[in-house]
Amino acid sequence: MTVLEWLVLAVFIYFVNIGVQAVFANLRYSPGTLLGSRDDFAPDGIGLMRARRAQANFTEAMVMFAPLALAAHVTGADPGLASLGGAIFAISRAAYLIVYVAGTPVIRSLVWGAGLIGTGMVGWAVIG
């Protein structure tokens, strides 16, 4: 797969992350509460809080990865390195959601680091 295809897959994984968050929200709150102004929410449950934090982290990661992936595609950067970095990023982001929602602290940090390394590989392909 190309780095652009890995970016598209990462966007799909991002949508899955939002969907997981929505499932936890629907398990925690009534439909009336979710359809309302949301001003008087009770405290979120653990699963919803973890899903929200994982999604916020994914947003931050995409801010770095997406422009680098697009730059790699546009400039014709080393396709092997860019694709491998994109694969590491996308796979680690899928794993990150799972281990974060499951509450696995050390593995979560290792998976996060792998995603950062994947992003760095794409950046290196652009400037290398």
PDB file of C-alpha atoms in Angstrom:
ATOM      1  CA  MET A   1       0.000   0.000   0.000  1.00  0.00           C
ATOM      2  CA  THR A   2       1.107   3.558  -0.577  1.00  0.00           C
ATOM      3  CA  VAL A   3       1.442   6.146   2.147  1.00  0.00           C
ATOM      4  CA  LEU A   4      -1.695   7.826   0.794  1.00  0.00           C
ATOM      5  CA  GLU A   5      -3.632   4.570   1.178  1.00  0.00           C
ATOM      6  CA  TRP A   6      -2.346   4.255   4.763  1.00  0.00           C
ATOM      7  CA  LEU A   7      -3.586   7.794   5.392  1.00  0.00           C
ATOM      8  CA  VAL A   8      -7.041   6.844   4.122  1.00  0.00           C
ATOM      9  CA  LEU A   9      -6.991   3.758   6.352  1.00  0.00           C
ATOM     10  CA  ALA A  10      -5.955   5.940   9.305  1.00  0.00           C
ATOM     11  CA  VAL A  11      -8.955   8.193   8.649  1.00  0.00           C
ATOM     12  CA  PHE A  12     -11.170   5.107   8.669  1.00  0.00           C
ATOM     13  CA  ILE A  13      -9.642   4.033  11.992  1.00  0.00           C
ATOM     14  CA  TYR A  14     -10.313   7.559  13.276  1.00  0.00           C
ATOM     15  CA  PHE A  15     -14.000   7.118  12.376  1.00  0.00           C
ATOM     16  CA  VAL A  16     -13.994   3.782  14.221  1.00  0.00           C
ATOM     17  CA  ASN A  17     -12.554   5.590  17.239  1.00  0.00           C
ATOM     18  CA  ILE A  18     -15.412   8.083  17.122  1.00  0.00           C
ATOM     19  CA  GLY A  19     -17.856   5.192  16.788  1.00  0.00           C
ATOM     20  CA  VAL A  20     -16.427   3.463  19.874  1.00  0.00           C
ATOM     21  CA  GLN A  21     -16.821   6.697  21.778  1.00  0.00           C
ATOM     22  CA  ALA A  22     -20.435   6.959  20.603  1.00  0.00           C
ATOM     23  CA  VAL A  23     -21.166   3.401  21.747  1.00  0.00           C
ATOM     24  CA  PHE A  24     -19.837   4.160  25.222  1.00  0.00           C
ATOM     25  CA  ALA A  25     -21.840   7.408  25.304  1.00  0.00           C
ATOM     26  CA  ASN A  26     -25.024   5.556  24.370  1.00  0.00           C
ATOM     27  CA  LEU A  27     -24.374   2.970  27.071  1.00  0.00           C
ATOM     28  CA  ARG A  28     -23.836   5.708  29.653  1.00  0.00           C
ATOM     29  CA  TYR A  29     -26.570   8.228  28.774  1.00  0.00           C
ATOM     30  CA  SER A  30     -30.176   8.077  27.671  1.00  0.00           C
ATOM     31  CA  PRO A  31     -31.078   9.105  24.117  1.00  0.00           C
ATOM     32  CA  GLY A  32     -32.872  12.156  25.514  1.00  0.00           C
ATOM     33  CA  THR A  33     -29.723  13.285  27.286  1.00  0.00           C
ATOM     34  CA  LEU A  34     -27.578  12.772  24.189  1.00  0.00           C
ATOM     35  CA  LEU A  35     -30.073  14.634  21.984  1.00  0.00           C
ATOM     36  CA  GLY A  36     -30.365  17.512  24.452  1.00  0.00           C
ATOM     37  CA  SER A  37     -28.102  20.446  25.179  1.00  0.00           C
ATOM     38  CA  ARG A  38     -25.646  18.217  27.069  1.00  0.00           C
ATOM     39  CA  ASP A  39     -25.262  20.878  29.747  1.00  0.00           C
ATOM     40  CA  ASP A  40     -26.151  18.601  32.640  1.00  0.00           C
ATOM     41  CA  PHE A  41     -24.215  15.406  31.969  1.00  0.00           C
ATOM     42  CA  ALA A  42     -23.466  13.135  34.870  1.00  0.00           C
ATOM     43  CA  PRO A  43     -19.791  12.157  35.143  1.00  0.00           C
ATOM     44  CA  ASP A  44     -18.628   9.959  32.277  1.00  0.00           C
ATOM     45  CA  GLY A  45     -17.933   6.291  32.875  1.00  0.00           C
ATOM     46  CA  ILE A  46     -14.413   4.882  32.604  1.00  0.00           C
ATOM     47  CA  GLY A  47     -14.921   3.440  29.105  1.00  0.00           C
ATOM     48  CA  LEU A  48     -16.245   6.717  27.718  1.00  0.00           C
ATOM     49  CA  MET A  49     -13.464   8.738  29.330  1.00  0.00           C
ATOM     50  CA  ARG A  50     -10.838   6.406  27.881  1.00  0.00           C
ATOM     51  CA  ALA A  51     -12.445   6.464  24.425  1.00  0.00           C
ATOM     52  CA  ARG A  52     -12.541  10.278  24.498  1.00  0.00           C
ATOM     53  CA  ARG A  53      -8.888  10.504  25.519  1.00  0.00           C
ATOM     54  CA  ALA A  54      -7.887   8.001  22.833  1.00  0.00           C
ATOM     55  CA  GLN A  55      -9.787  10.038  20.243  1.00  0.00           C
ATOM     56  CA  ALA A  56      -8.181  13.297  21.409  1.00  0.00           C
ATOM     57  CA  ASN A  57      -4.772  11.655  21.168  1.00  0.00           C
ATOM     58  CA  PHE A  58      -5.602  10.388  17.676  1.00  0.00           C
ATOM     59  CA  THR A  59      -6.516  13.933  16.638  1.00  0.00           C
ATOM     60  CA  GLU A  60      -3.112  15.161  17.799  1.00  0.00           C
ATOM     61  CA  ALA A  61      -1.355  12.327  15.970  1.00  0.00           C
ATOM     62  CA  MET A  62      -3.236  12.991  12.727  1.00  0.00           C
ATOM     63  CA  VAL A  63      -2.201  16.653  12.819  1.00  0.00           C
ATOM     64  CA  MET A  64       1.386  15.457  12.417  1.00  0.00           C
ATOM     65  CA  PHE A  65       0.876  12.400  10.239  1.00  0.00           C
ATOM     66  CA  ALA A  66      -1.575  13.672   7.610  1.00  0.00           C
ATOM     67  CA  PRO A  67       0.523  16.575   6.241  1.00  0.00           C
ATOM     68  CA  LEU A  68       3.634  14.406   6.173  1.00  0.00           C
ATOM     69  CA  ALA A  69       1.797  11.631   4.328  1.00  0.00           C
ATOM     70  CA  LEU A  70       0.468  14.148   1.805  1.00  0.00           C
ATOM     71  CA  ALA A  71       3.926  15.678   1.408  1.00  0.00           C
ATOM     72  CA  ALA A  72       5.427  12.223   0.863  1.00  0.00           C
ATOM     73  CA  HIS A  73       2.830  11.492  -1.797  1.00  0.00           C
ATOM     74  CA  VAL A  74       3.200  14.829  -3.590  1.00  0.00           C
ATOM     75  CA  THR A  75       6.998  14.882  -3.557  1.00  0.00           C
ATOM     76  CA  GLY A  76       7.415  11.236  -4.510  1.00  0.00           C
ATOM     77  CA  ALA A  77       9.464  10.634  -1.364  1.00  0.00           C
ATOM     78  CA  ASP A  78      11.025   7.222  -0.791  1.00  0.00           C
ATOM     79  CA  PRO A  79       7.887   5.114  -1.298  1.00  0.00           C
ATOM     80  CA  GLY A  80       9.146   2.133   0.673  1.00  0.00           C
ATOM     81  CA  LEU A  81      10.039   4.131   3.782  1.00  0.00           C
ATOM     82  CA  ALA A  82       6.918   6.295   3.578  1.00  0.00           C
ATOM     83  CA  SER A  83       4.668   3.281   3.143  1.00  0.00           C
ATOM     84  CA  LEU A  84       6.293   1.399   6.018  1.00  0.00           C
ATOM     85  CA  GLY A  85       5.956   4.458   8.244  1.00  0.00           C
ATOM     86  CA  GLY A  86       2.319   4.808   7.212  1.00  0.00           C
ATOM     87  CA  ALA A  87       1.688   1.149   8.001  1.00  0.00           C
ATOM     88  CA  ILE A  88       3.287   1.443  11.426  1.00  0.00           C
ATOM     89  CA  PHE A  89       1.266   4.585  12.142  1.00  0.00           C
ATOM     90  CA  ALA A  90      -2.108   3.172  11.057  1.00  0.00           C
ATOM     91  CA  ILE A  91      -1.676  -0.204  12.736  1.00  0.00           C
ATOM     92  CA  SER A  92      -0.430   1.360  15.950  1.00  0.00           C
ATOM     93  CA  ARG A  93      -3.389   3.755  16.038  1.00  0.00           C
ATOM     94  CA  ALA A  94      -5.811   0.837  15.753  1.00  0.00           C
ATOM     95  CA  ALA A  95      -3.944  -0.975  18.521  1.00  0.00           C
ATOM     96  CA  TYR A  96      -3.798   2.195  20.621  1.00  0.00           C
ATOM     97  CA  LEU A  97      -7.576   2.459  20.723  1.00  0.00           C
ATOM     98  CA  ILE A  98      -7.857  -1.144  21.889  1.00  0.00           C
ATOM     99  CA  VAL A  99      -5.209  -0.976  24.596  1.00  0.00           C
ATOM    100  CA  TYR A 100      -6.311   2.459  25.808  1.00  0.00           C
ATOM    101  CA  VAL A 101      -9.969   1.493  26.204  1.00  0.00           C
ATOM    102  CA  ALA A 102      -8.860  -1.772  27.844  1.00  0.00           C
ATOM    103  CA  GLY A 103      -6.784   0.234  30.335  1.00  0.00           C
ATOM    104  CA  THR A 104      -3.387  -1.295  29.547  1.00  0.00           C
ATOM    105  CA  PRO A 105      -0.950   1.457  30.607  1.00  0.00           C
ATOM    106  CA  VAL A 106       2.575   0.311  29.638  1.00  0.00           C
ATOM    107  CA  ILE A 107       1.544  -1.322  26.361  1.00  0.00           C
ATOM    108  CA  ARG A 108      -0.456   1.819  25.538  1.00  0.00           C
ATOM    109  CA  SER A 109       2.687   3.952  25.794  1.00  0.00           C
ATOM    110  CA  LEU A 110       4.709   1.529  23.671  1.00  0.00           C
ATOM    111  CA  VAL A 111       2.030   1.485  20.978  1.00  0.00           C
ATOM    112  CA  TRP A 112       1.864   5.287  21.082  1.00  0.00           C
ATOM    113  CA  GLY A 113       5.637   5.395  20.614  1.00  0.00           C
ATOM    114  CA  ALA A 114       5.403   3.069  17.629  1.00  0.00           C
ATOM    115  CA  GLY A 115       2.917   5.439  16.004  1.00  0.00           C
ATOM    116  CA  LEU A 116       5.291   8.338  16.594  1.00  0.00           C
ATOM    117  CA  ILE A 117       8.129   6.366  15.025  1.00  0.00           C
ATOM    118  CA  GLY A 118       5.912   5.648  11.991  1.00  0.00           C
ATOM    119  CA  THR A 119       5.172   9.349  11.658  1.00  0.00           C
ATOM    120  CA  GLY A 120       8.873  10.100  11.916  1.00  0.00           C
ATOM    121  CA  MET A 121       9.635   7.582   9.187  1.00  0.00           C
ATOM    122  CA  VAL A 122       7.226   9.330   6.841  1.00  0.00           C
ATOM    123  CA  GLY A 123       8.833  12.669   7.690  1.00  0.00           C
ATOM    124  CA  TRP A 124      12.286  11.203   7.110  1.00  0.00           C
ATOM    125  CA  ALA A 125      11.167   9.893   3.719  1.00  0.00           C
ATOM    126  CA  VAL A 126      10.167  13.438   2.774  1.00  0.00           C
ATOM    127  CA  ILE A 127      13.371  15.161   3.866  1.00  0.00           C
ATOM    128  CA  GLY A 128      15.795  12.243   3.408  1.00  0.00           C
TER     129      GLY A 128
END
